[in-house]
Each structure stands twice: as C-alpha cells, then as structure tokens.
Coordinates of C-alpha atoms in Angstrom, one line a residue:
Chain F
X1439 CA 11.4 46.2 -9.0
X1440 CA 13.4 47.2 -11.7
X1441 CA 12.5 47.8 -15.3
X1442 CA 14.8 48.8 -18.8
X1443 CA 14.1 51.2 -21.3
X1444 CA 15.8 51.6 -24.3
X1445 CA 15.4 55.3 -26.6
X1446 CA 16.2 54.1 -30.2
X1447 CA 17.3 57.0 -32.0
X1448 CA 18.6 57.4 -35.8
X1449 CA 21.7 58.7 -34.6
X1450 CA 22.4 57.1 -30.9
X1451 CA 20.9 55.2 -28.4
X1452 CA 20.1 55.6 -24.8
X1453 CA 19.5 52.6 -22.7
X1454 CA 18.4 53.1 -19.0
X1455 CA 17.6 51.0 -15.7
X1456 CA 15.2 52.7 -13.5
X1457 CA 12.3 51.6 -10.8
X1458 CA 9.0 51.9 -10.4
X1459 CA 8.9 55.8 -10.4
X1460 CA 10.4 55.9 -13.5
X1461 CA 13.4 57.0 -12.2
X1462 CA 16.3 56.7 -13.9
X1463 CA 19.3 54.3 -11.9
X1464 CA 21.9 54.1 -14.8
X1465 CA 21.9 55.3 -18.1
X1466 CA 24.2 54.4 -20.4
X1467 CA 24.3 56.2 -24.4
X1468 CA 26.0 55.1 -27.7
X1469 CA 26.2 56.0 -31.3
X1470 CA 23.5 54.3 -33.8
X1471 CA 25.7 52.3 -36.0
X1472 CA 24.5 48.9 -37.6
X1473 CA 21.4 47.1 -35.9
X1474 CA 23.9 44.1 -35.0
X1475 CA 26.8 46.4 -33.4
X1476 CA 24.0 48.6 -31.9
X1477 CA 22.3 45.9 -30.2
X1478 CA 25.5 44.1 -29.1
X1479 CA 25.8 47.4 -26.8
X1480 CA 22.2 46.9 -25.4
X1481 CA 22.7 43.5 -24.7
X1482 CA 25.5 44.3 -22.7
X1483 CA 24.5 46.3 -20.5
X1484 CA 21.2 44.9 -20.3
X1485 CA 23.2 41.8 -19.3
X1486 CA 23.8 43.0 -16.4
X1487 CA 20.6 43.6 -14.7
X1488 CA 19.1 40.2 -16.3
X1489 CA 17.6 38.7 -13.2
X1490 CA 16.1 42.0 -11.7
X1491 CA 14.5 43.8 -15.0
X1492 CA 10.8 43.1 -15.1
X1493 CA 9.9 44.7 -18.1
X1494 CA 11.5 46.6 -20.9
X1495 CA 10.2 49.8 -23.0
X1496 CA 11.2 50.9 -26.2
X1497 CA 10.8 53.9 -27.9
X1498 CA 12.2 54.3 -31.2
X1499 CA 12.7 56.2 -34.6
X1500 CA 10.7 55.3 -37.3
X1501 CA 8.3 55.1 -39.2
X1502 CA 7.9 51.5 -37.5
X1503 CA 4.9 49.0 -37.3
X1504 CA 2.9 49.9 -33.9
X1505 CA -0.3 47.5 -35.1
X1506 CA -0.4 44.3 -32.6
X1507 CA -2.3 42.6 -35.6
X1508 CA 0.3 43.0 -37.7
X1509 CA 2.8 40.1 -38.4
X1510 CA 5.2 43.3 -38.9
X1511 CA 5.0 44.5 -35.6
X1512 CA 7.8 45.4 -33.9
X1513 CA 9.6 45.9 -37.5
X1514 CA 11.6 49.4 -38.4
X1515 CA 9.7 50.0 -41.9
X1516 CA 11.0 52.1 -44.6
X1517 CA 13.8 54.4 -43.1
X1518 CA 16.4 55.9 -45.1
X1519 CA 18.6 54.3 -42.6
X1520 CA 18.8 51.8 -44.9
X1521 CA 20.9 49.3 -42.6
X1522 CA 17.7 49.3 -40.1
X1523 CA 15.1 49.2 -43.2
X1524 CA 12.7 46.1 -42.4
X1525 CA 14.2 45.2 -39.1
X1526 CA 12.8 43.3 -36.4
X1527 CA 13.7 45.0 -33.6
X1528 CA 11.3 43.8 -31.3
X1529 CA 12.3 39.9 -32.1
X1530 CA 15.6 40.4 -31.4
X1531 CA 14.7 41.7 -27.8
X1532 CA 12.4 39.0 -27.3
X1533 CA 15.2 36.4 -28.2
X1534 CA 17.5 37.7 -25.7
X1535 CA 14.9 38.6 -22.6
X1536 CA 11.9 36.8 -22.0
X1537 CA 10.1 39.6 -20.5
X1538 CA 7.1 42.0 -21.5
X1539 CA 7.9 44.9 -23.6
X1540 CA 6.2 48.2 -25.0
X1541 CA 7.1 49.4 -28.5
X1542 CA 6.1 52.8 -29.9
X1543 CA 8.0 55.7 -31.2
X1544 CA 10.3 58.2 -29.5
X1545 CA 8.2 60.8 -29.6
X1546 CA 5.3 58.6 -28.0
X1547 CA 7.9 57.6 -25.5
X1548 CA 8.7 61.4 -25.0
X1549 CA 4.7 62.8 -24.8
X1550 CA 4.2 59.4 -21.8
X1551 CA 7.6 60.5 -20.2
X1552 CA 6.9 64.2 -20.2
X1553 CA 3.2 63.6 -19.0
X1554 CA 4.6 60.9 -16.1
X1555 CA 7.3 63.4 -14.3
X1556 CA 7.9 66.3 -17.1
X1557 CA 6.3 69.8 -18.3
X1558 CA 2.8 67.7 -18.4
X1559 CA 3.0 65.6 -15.2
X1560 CA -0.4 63.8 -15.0
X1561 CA -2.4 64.9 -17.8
X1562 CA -4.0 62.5 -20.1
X1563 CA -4.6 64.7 -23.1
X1564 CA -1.2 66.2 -24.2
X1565 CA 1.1 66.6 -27.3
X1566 CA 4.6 66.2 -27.1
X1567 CA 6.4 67.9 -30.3
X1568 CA 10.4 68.1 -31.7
X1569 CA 11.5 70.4 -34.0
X1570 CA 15.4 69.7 -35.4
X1571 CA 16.3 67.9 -37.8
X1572 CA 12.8 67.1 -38.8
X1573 CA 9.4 67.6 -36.6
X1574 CA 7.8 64.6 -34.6
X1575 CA 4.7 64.5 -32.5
X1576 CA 3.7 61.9 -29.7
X1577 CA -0.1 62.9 -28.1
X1578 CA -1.7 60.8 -25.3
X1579 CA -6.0 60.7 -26.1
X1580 CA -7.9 60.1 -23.1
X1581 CA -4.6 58.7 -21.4
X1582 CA -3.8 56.4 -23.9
X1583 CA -0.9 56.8 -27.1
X1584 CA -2.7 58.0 -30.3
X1585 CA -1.8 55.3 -32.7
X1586 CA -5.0 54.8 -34.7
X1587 CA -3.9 52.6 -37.8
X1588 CA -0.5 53.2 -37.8
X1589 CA 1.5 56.1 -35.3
X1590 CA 0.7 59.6 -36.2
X1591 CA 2.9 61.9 -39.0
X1592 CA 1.8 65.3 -37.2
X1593 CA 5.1 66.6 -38.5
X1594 CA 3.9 66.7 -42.3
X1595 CA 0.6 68.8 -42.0
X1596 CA -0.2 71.2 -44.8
X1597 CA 0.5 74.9 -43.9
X1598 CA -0.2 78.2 -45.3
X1599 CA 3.0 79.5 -47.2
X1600 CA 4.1 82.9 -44.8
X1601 CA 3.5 85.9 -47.4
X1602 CA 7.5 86.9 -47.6
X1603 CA 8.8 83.4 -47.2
X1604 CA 9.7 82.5 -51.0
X1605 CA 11.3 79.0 -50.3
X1606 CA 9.8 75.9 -51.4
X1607 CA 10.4 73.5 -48.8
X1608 CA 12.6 70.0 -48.2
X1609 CA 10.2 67.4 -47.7
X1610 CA 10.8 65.2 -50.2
X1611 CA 7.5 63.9 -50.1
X1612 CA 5.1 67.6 -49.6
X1613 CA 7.8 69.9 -50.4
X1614 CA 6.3 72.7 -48.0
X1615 CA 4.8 70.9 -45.5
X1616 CA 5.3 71.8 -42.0
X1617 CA 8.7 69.5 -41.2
X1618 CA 9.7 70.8 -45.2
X1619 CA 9.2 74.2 -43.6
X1620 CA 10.1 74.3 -40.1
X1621 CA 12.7 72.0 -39.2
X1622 CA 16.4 72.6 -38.5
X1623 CA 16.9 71.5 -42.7
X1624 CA 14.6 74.5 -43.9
X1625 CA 17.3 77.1 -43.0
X1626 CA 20.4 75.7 -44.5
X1627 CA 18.2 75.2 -47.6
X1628 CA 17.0 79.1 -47.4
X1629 CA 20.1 80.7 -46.4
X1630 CA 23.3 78.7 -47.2
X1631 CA 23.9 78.3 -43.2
X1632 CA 22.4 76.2 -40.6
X1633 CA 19.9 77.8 -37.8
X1634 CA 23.3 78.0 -35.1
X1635 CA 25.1 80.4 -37.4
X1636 CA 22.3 83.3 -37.7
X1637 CA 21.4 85.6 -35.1
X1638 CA 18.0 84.7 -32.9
X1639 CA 16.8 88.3 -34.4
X1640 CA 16.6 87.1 -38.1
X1641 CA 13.3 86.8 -40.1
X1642 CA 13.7 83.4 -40.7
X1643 CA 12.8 82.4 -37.2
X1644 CA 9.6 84.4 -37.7
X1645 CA 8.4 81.9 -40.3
X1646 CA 9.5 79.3 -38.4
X1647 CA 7.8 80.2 -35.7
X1648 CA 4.5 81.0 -38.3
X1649 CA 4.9 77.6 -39.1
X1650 CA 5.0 75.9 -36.0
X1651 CA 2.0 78.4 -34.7
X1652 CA -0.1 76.9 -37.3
X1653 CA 0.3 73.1 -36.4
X1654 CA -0.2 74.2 -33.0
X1655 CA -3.6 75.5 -34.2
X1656 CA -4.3 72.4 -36.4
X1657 CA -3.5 70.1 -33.4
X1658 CA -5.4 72.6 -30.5
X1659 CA -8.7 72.1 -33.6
X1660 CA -8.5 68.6 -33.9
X1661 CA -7.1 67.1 -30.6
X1662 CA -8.3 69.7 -27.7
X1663 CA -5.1 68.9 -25.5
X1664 CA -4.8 70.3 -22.1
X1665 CA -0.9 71.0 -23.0
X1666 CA 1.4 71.2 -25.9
X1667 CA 5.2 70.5 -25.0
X1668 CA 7.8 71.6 -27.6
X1669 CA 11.6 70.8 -27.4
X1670 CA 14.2 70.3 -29.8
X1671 CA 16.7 71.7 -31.5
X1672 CA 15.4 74.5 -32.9
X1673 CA 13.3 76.0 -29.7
X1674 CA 16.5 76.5 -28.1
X1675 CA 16.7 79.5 -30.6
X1676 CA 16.7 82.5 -27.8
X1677 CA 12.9 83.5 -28.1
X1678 CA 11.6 81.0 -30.1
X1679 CA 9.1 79.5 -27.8
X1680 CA 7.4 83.1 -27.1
X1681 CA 7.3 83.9 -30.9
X1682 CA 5.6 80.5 -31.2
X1683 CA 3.1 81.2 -28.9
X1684 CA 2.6 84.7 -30.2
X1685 CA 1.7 83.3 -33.3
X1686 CA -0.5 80.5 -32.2
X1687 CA -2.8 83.4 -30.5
X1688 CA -3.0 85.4 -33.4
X1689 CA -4.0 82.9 -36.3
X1690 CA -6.5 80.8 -33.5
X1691 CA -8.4 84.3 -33.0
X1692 CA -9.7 83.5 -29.8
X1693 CA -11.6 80.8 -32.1
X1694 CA -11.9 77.9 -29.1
X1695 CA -10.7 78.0 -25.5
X1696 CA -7.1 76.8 -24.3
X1697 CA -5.7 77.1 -21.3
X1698 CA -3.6 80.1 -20.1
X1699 CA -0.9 80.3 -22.9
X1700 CA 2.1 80.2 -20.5
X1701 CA 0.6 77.0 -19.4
X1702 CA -0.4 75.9 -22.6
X1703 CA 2.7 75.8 -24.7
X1704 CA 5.5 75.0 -22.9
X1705 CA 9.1 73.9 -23.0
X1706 CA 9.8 70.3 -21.5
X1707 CA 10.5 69.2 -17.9
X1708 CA 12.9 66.4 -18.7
X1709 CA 15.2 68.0 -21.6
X1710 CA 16.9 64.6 -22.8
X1711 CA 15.3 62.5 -20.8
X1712 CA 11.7 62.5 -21.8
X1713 CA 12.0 59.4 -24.2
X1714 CA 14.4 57.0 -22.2
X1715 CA 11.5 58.2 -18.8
X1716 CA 8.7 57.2 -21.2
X1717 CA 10.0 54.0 -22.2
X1718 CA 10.8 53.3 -18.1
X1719 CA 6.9 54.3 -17.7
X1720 CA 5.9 52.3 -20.9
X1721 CA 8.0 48.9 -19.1
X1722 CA 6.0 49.7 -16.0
X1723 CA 2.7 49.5 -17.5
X1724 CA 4.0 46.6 -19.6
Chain W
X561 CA -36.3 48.0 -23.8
X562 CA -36.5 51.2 -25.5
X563 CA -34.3 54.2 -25.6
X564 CA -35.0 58.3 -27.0
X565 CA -32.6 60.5 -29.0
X566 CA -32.4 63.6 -30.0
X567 CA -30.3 65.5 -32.8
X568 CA -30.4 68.9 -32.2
X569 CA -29.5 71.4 -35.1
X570 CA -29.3 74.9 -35.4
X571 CA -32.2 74.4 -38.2
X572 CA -34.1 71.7 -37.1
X573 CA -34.7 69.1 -34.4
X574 CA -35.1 65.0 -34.5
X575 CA -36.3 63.7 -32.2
X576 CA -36.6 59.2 -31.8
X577 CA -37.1 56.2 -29.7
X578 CA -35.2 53.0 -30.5
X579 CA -34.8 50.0 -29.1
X580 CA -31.1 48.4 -28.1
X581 CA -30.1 47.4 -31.8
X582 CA -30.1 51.6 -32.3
X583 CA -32.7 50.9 -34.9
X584 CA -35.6 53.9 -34.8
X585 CA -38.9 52.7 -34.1
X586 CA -40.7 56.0 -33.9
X587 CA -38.9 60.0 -35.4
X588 CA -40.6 63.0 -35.9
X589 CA -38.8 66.1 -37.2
X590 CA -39.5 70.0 -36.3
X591 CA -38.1 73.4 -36.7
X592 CA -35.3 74.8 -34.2
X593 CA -37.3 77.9 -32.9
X594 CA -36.8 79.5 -29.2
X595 CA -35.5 76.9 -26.6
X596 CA -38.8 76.9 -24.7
X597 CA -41.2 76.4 -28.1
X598 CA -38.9 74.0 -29.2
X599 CA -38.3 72.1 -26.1
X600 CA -42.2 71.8 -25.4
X601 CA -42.2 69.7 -29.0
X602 CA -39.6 67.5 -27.4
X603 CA -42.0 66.8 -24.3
X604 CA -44.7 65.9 -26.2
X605 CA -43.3 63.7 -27.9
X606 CA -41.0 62.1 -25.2
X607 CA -44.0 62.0 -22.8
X608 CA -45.9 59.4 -25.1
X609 CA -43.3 57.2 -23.9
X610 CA -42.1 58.5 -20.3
X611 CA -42.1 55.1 -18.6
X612 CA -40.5 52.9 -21.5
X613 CA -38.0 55.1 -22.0
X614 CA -34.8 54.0 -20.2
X615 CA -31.9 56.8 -21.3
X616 CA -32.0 59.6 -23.4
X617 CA -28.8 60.6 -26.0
X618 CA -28.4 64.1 -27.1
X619 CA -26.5 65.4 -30.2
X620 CA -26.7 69.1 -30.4
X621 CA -25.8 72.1 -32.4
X622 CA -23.1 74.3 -30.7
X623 CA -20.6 74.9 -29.4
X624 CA -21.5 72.8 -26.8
X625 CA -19.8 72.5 -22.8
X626 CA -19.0 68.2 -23.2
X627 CA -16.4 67.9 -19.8
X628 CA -18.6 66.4 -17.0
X629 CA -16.3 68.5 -14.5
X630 CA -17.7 72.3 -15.4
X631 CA -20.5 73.1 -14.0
X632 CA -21.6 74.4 -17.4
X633 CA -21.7 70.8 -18.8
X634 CA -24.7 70.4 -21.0
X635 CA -25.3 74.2 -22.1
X636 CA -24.9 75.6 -25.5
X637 CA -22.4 77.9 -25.5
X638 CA -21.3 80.9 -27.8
X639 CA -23.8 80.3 -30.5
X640 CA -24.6 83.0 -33.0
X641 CA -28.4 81.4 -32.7
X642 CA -28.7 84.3 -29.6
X643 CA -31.8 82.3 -28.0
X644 CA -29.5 79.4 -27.3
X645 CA -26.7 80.9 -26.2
X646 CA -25.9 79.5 -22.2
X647 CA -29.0 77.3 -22.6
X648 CA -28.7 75.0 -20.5
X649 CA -30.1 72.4 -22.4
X650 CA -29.6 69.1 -20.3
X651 CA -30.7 70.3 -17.3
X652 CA -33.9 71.5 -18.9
X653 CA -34.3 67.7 -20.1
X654 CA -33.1 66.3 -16.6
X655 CA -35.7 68.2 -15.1
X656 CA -38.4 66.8 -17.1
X657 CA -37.1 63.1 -17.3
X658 CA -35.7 61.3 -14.6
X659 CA -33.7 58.9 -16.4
X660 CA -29.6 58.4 -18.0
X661 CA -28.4 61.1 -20.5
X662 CA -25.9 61.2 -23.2
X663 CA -24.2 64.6 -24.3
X664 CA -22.3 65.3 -27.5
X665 CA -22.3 67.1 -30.3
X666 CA -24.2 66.3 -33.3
X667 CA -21.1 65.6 -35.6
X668 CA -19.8 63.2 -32.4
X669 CA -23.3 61.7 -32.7
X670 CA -23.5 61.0 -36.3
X671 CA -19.9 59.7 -35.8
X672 CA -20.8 57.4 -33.6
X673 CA -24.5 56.6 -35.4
X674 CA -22.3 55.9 -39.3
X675 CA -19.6 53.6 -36.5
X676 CA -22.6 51.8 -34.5
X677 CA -24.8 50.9 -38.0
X678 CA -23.9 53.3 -40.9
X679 CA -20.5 53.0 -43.3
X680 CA -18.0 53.2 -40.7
X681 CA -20.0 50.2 -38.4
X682 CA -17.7 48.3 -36.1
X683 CA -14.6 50.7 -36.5
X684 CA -13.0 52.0 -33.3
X685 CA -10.8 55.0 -35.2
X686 CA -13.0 56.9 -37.8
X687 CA -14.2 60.4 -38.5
X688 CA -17.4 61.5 -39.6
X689 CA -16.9 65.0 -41.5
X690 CA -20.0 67.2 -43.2
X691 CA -20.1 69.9 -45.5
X692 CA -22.7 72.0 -46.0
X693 CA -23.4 75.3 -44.5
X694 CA -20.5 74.9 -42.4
X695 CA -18.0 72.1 -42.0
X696 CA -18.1 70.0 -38.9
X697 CA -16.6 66.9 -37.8
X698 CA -16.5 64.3 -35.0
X699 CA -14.4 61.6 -34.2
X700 CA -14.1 58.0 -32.9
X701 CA -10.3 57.4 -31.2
X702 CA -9.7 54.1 -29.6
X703 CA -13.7 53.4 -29.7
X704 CA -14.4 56.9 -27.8
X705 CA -15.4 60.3 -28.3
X706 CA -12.4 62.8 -29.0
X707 CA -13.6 65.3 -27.2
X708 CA -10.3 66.8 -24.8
X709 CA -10.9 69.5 -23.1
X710 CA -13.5 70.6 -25.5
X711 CA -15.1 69.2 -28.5
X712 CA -13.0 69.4 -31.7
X713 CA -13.6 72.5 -33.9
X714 CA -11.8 70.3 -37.1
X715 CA -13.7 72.4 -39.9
X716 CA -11.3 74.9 -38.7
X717 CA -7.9 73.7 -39.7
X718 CA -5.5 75.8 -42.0
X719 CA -5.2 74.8 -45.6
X720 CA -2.7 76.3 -48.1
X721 CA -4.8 78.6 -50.8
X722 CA -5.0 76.7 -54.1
X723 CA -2.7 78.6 -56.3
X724 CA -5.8 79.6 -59.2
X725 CA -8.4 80.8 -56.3
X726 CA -8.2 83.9 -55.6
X727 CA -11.3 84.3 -52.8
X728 CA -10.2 85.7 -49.2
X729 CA -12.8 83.0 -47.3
X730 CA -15.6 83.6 -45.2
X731 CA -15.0 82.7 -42.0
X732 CA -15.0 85.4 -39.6
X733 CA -12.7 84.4 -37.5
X734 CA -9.7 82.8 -39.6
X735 CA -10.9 84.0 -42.9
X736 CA -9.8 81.5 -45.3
X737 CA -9.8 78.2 -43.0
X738 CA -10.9 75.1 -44.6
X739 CA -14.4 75.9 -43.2
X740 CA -13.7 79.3 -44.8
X741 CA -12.9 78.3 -48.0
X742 CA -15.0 75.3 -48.5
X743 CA -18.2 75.4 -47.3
X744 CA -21.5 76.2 -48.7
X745 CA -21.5 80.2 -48.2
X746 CA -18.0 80.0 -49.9
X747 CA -19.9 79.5 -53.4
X748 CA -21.8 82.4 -52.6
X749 CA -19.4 84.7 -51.7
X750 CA -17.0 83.5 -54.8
X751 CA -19.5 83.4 -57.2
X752 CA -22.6 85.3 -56.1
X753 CA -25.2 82.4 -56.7
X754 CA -25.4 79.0 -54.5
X755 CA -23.6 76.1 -55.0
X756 CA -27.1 74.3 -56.4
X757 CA -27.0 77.2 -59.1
X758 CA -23.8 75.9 -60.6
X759 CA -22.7 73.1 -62.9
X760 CA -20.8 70.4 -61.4
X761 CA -18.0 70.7 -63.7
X762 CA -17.5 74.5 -62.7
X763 CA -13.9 75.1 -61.5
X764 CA -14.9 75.8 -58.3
X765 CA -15.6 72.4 -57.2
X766 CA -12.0 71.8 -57.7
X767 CA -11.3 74.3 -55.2
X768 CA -13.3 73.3 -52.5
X769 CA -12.3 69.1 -53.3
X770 CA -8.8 70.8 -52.9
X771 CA -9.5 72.0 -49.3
X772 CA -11.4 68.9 -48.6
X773 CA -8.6 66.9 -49.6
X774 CA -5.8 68.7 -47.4
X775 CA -7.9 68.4 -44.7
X776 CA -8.3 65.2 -45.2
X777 CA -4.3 64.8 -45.3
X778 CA -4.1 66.6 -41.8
X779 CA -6.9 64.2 -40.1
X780 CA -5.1 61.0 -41.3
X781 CA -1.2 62.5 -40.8
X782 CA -2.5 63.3 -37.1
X783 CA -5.2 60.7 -36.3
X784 CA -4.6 57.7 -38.3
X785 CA -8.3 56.8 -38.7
X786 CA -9.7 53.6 -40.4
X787 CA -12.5 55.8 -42.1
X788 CA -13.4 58.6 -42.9
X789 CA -17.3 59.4 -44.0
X790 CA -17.8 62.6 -45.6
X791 CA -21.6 63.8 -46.1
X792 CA -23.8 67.1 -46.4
X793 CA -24.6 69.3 -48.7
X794 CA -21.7 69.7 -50.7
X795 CA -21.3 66.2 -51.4
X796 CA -24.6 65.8 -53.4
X797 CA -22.6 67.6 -56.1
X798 CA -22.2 64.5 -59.3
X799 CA -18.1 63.5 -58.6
X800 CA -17.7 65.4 -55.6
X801 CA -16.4 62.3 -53.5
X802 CA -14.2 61.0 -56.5
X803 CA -12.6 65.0 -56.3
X804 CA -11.5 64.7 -53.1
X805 CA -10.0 61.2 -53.5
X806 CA -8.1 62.6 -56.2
X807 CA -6.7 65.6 -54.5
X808 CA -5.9 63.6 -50.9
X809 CA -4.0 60.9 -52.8
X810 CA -1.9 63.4 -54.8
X811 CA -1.1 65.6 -51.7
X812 CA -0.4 62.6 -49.5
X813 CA 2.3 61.4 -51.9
X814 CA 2.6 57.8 -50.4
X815 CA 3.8 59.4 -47.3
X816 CA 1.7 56.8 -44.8
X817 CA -0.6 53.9 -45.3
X818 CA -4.1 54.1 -45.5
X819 CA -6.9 51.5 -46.5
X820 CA -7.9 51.1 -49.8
X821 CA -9.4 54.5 -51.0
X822 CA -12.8 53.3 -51.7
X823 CA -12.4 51.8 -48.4
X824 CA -10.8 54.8 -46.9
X825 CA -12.8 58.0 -47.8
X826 CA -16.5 57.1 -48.2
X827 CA -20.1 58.4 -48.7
X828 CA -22.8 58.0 -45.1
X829 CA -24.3 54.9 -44.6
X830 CA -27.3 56.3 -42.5
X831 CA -28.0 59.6 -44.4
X832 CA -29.8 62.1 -42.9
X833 CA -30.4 59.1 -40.0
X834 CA -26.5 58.9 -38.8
X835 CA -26.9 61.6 -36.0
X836 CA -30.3 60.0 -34.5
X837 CA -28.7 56.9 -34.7
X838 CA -25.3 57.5 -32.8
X839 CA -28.0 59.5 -30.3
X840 CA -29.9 56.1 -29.7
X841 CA -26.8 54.4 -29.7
X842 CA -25.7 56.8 -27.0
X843 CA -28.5 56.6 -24.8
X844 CA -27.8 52.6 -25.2
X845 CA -24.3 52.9 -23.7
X846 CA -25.6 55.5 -21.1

C-alpha cells in the first residue's frame, strides 16, 4: 500500500510517496509560487501514482482552519501570503483524488513525524518546536494533535524581557512576544545583520536562548510532555541547543519533574523530513 | 446507584455521595488535620453507605503522583503540609473500600465537575483556573484529563512584570511567576494588609488582572480551549472578571479566535461545589 504526503510550506513544497512505515519512496520539492502553479506541480507528480495512493496527508503553513465543523475547513485563513489568503486547499485535492486525507499544520505534521520514526519515536505526549523565520509548535496530548478550537500559536507566548536585552520585538501583533523575540527576524532587527553573520559566541544568542528556555518552561507547566524536539534555523547556531537547555534548568528551579535533560530537549531525528514523514503517517491513519 | 467523592484540600476536606447525574445527595465538610484523624472522618462517613457505594473519585491537594505506571500512583507527594508528604492516600482508601477509584487533582476535579454540570458543561476543551492562596488550574483536552507525565503546574507560567509594579513576587521557587505575582499572599507582601483589606479600585488589582490576563493569553495561544472558568478568592473582588477580560483582549491583539468573551472567560457555575462534583462525576466514569 502506498500513501502521499504533501508538506505545504510558505516558501516550497515537498510532496512524497511512501508506504506503510512511513517511509519515504520518492520525494519530489518545488518553490511556493501561486496556489494554481503550485498545485499544478502536485498534481503532476501525484498523477503518477494515481491508482496505488490510498490516502493522502497534508501538512501545511498557516494559520489554516483545522475544525471539521467548520464550513472553512481545509481553507488557508488570513496569511500574508496574500495569493493563498482564503484558499481552499483541501477542495482542490479532493477534486482531483477521491481518497481520504489529513489536514493540519506543518508543525503538527513535524511533532506526528518526529514522534513516528524521529528524536520522539513512540511517545504520545511530545512538542515539536521551530525556531527561524518565526517559531511554530506541533504537540501530540494523549497521542492525539492538540488542536482544541483552532491549532495552537505556542510561538507567541508572553515572555519576561532578558534584563540587558533593550529591543522591543517584531511581532507585529505582541511586539516582544516570544516569536517577536526569538526568531531568526529578532537579530537583523537588533543588530543590522542576520543570525549567520555573527559569531555563535555573541550575547544575542544568550537571549535567544533565555527566550526559548522560558517557553520551554511554559510548555513543560502547562502540557507535562515526555519530550520537547527543537529544530530550525536558528538551533543550528553552534551551542544553541545546550544554552537552551541550560536556561530551561535554571528558570524551572527544579519546580516539577522532567526527564533527564539530554533526553528531554532534544534536536530532531528526521532534519527535513519530519513534516513530509508526518503527513505519510497522518495518510496512514487516514 | 450511588457513587462517593471526595475533594481533598490542604485546608479542608468534602467529602459526598451522588447518584449517576453527579448531583450530591448527601456532603459533609471537615478540617484537613493529620492523614490518620482526617481519614477516620472519611470512614465514617463513607461506611454509612459501604454497600451502595459503587466507585469512589478523589480530587486532592498536592502535588499528587496521577500516572497509573509508578508505583507511587495515588500518594501525595512534595507537599509543604509535612504530614502528607508520601501519603499514600489511595491505597489507604483501597484498603478500606473494595470498590473503583478515581485519582486527580482537585483543580482536574473541579475542571471536570464546572465541564460535567457547572459553566463549562458539555465542553471537551476548557480549563478551570483558581485564585486564591495559590493559583491552580486543570484542564479538559479532547474530553480528558491533561495530565502528561505529571499533572500540570499552570499557576506557574512566566508573565512579563507590569511596567508600574515594582514587587519581586512570592513564589519561592520562580519568584515572580504568575502564581508569584498574583495570588492572594502577593497583596500581602506588596501592600502589608490582605487583599479583603483593600478597596477594589486599588491599583493593585490591575496588576494582578494583568497577570491573570497574560496567563490567560498563554493557555489559549497553547491550548485553544472553548472555556475558561476562573474562580477563588481573588475573584470575589467587585470587577475582577471584567479586569482580566480587559487586559487578555488587549494583549491578545486579534492574534487568534476565541468565543465570544462573555462566552470565553467566565465566572464557576458550581461554586464551592465544582470539585465534589467532577469527584462524583469521576467515580461515575470509573
């Protein structure tokens, strides 16, 4: 049995055939242009597995309607993509392959990849999180996506301006909210340069890594997970991921248990392949 | 058929039988002294019914161990009330009473008490949050407990220090965490009299509805609840609820959808009754 997967992201797509293991067979990736010349590309490679795909899973930017009640489901909502804004994504699938699908976001597709064959292989309570150009969160509860009323914004949590960090933050909405703080954005807006041109030693990347210790806390609080996986751009800052966890230890203050911190907050398994695997495991389930 | 509960806090216990609607036929109320005083209270009044009763749910004080697979399940763990502390409180009831048991905390039971009959009834995704001595809060994802690999410790979550208050926070492990900053004891140590002492126009209130509120921001931006019930103490202060809506719409700024705010952030339907009730309601499902 085969199944597709497609990983919808604001600037390309991956589409993928794989089998039962959520494996991937082929993989194919293009840039993110209009939805029309986009899809055209899906279709055809789709096209080619027509009569063996069973299933197909999508995982894709958003914010985007995950609610089944909703007549909107399925829908890209209000991106600043504007060309995607409102777009039934899920429809136009459905015209062209009468199979089942799964819709949810890349980062839910990334936390169900990473906890199928990544950095959190069979656990049902785990966070995935990416930090680059903004931050995203996907978390599995009791082995199923956290959704609630609409999928989570984990990215935008209040945090506790870092005593010598004087900038005010990017989010256009918060300002100094974690993502306004944090992501890859934050340093060009603090120094002139983007995050690749300064040294791994500079104090910037100790805010940073303040920052993203205090979600971590936030989400250990609230959620409990058995792991926390972080990729993205920015953790491929030499020592990033051990500042992080520093960090995390001091501001929790041994407040609740976690598990060993090596095996707590982690790097992920599957690099660039965590969202097109989770939307192979998401057509599997489908 | 009829079912007991039992909500134990760190002050005082309630103890109930119910029948299958969760409605309390019979409640009596005594102080939380030493585990063996308090427990032979619990007997007596449990024994008037030994061979109706057909489960028992438990809400307790704690921290408390909630995953089935430790072999600590059921104790009360590191609580400052030293008698408690590794109290192995199920098996104390299990050996008295033969019958099903429920174990949660007793935020998780009033959650599941304000989602079964209270101002949250029939909602699958909803948080029950009180403030009073402390700030505790439990939580309803997909139509069950959050609970992890622990219970959550959400009272705990950072908040960014409102720029006019100029108090370090109580909490003696994060210092100015929400519980830290908002709390009962937080009047106290601002002010040097109890929030009852004060008018309800006093500045301070819009401090603590300021803390409230960003919490409140976190809990939706990560959990996307349908509800959220806020009682305790500091909400019998005149305006106290219309604060916090206030300050959570201003420091969401439109970012996501949420219901109605009258709809969305909202007063107990069950009072002092929502832990008994989620305990009977517990014992139901058990």
């Amino acid at each position: 049995m085969k199944v597709g997967a497609i990983e919808a992201g604001g600037t390309k797509f991956v589409c993928a055939v794989g089998n039962e293991q959520n494996e991937i067979i082929e993989r194919v990736s293009f840039p993110t242009t209009t939805p029309e010349e986009t899809l055209a590309h899906v279709f055809a490679f789709f096209d080619q597995y027509q009569d063996e795909l069973k299933a197909i899973g999508i995982g894709s930017f958003g914010p985007i309607e995950v609610r089944q009640s909703s007549p909107r489901y399925g829908y890209i909502l209000s991106t600043p993509k504007l060309a995607w804004k409102n777009f039934d994504f899920l429809s136009a699938m459905r015209a062209r392959y009468d199979i089942p699908m799964a819709w949810t976001t890349d980062v839910n597709a990334a936390a169900v990849g990473e906890a199928s064959l990544g950095a959190a292989k069979g656990l049902n309570n785990m966070l995935y999180m990416t930090v680059g150009t903004g931050v995203g969160v996907g978390a599995l509860v009791n082995g199923q996506l956290l959704e609630g009323i609409g999928h989570p914004e984990m990215g935008h949590v209040i945090v506790h301006p870092h005593p010598e960090d004087h900038y005010a933050g990017f989010c256009p909405y918060h300002g100094n909210c974690l993502e306004g703080m944090a992501a890859g954005p934050s340093i060009d807006g603090r120094l002139g340069v983007s995050g690749k041109e300064i040294a791994a030693d500079h104090e910037v990347w100790n805010y940073v890594a303040n920052y993203l210790g205090q979600a971590l806390v936030d989400y250990t609080l609230i959620l409990r997970p058995e792991r926390i996986v972080i990729g993205g751009g920015n953790m491929k800052v030499p020592g990033m991921l051990d500042k992080i966890k520093e960090q995390y230890e001091q501001l929790m203050a041994e407040y609740v248990d976690y598990p060993a911190l090596d095996e707590y907050i982690v790097l992920p398994g599957l690099g660039d392949n965590a969202g097109i695997t989770g939307a192979l495991s998401l057509a599997n389930q489908a």
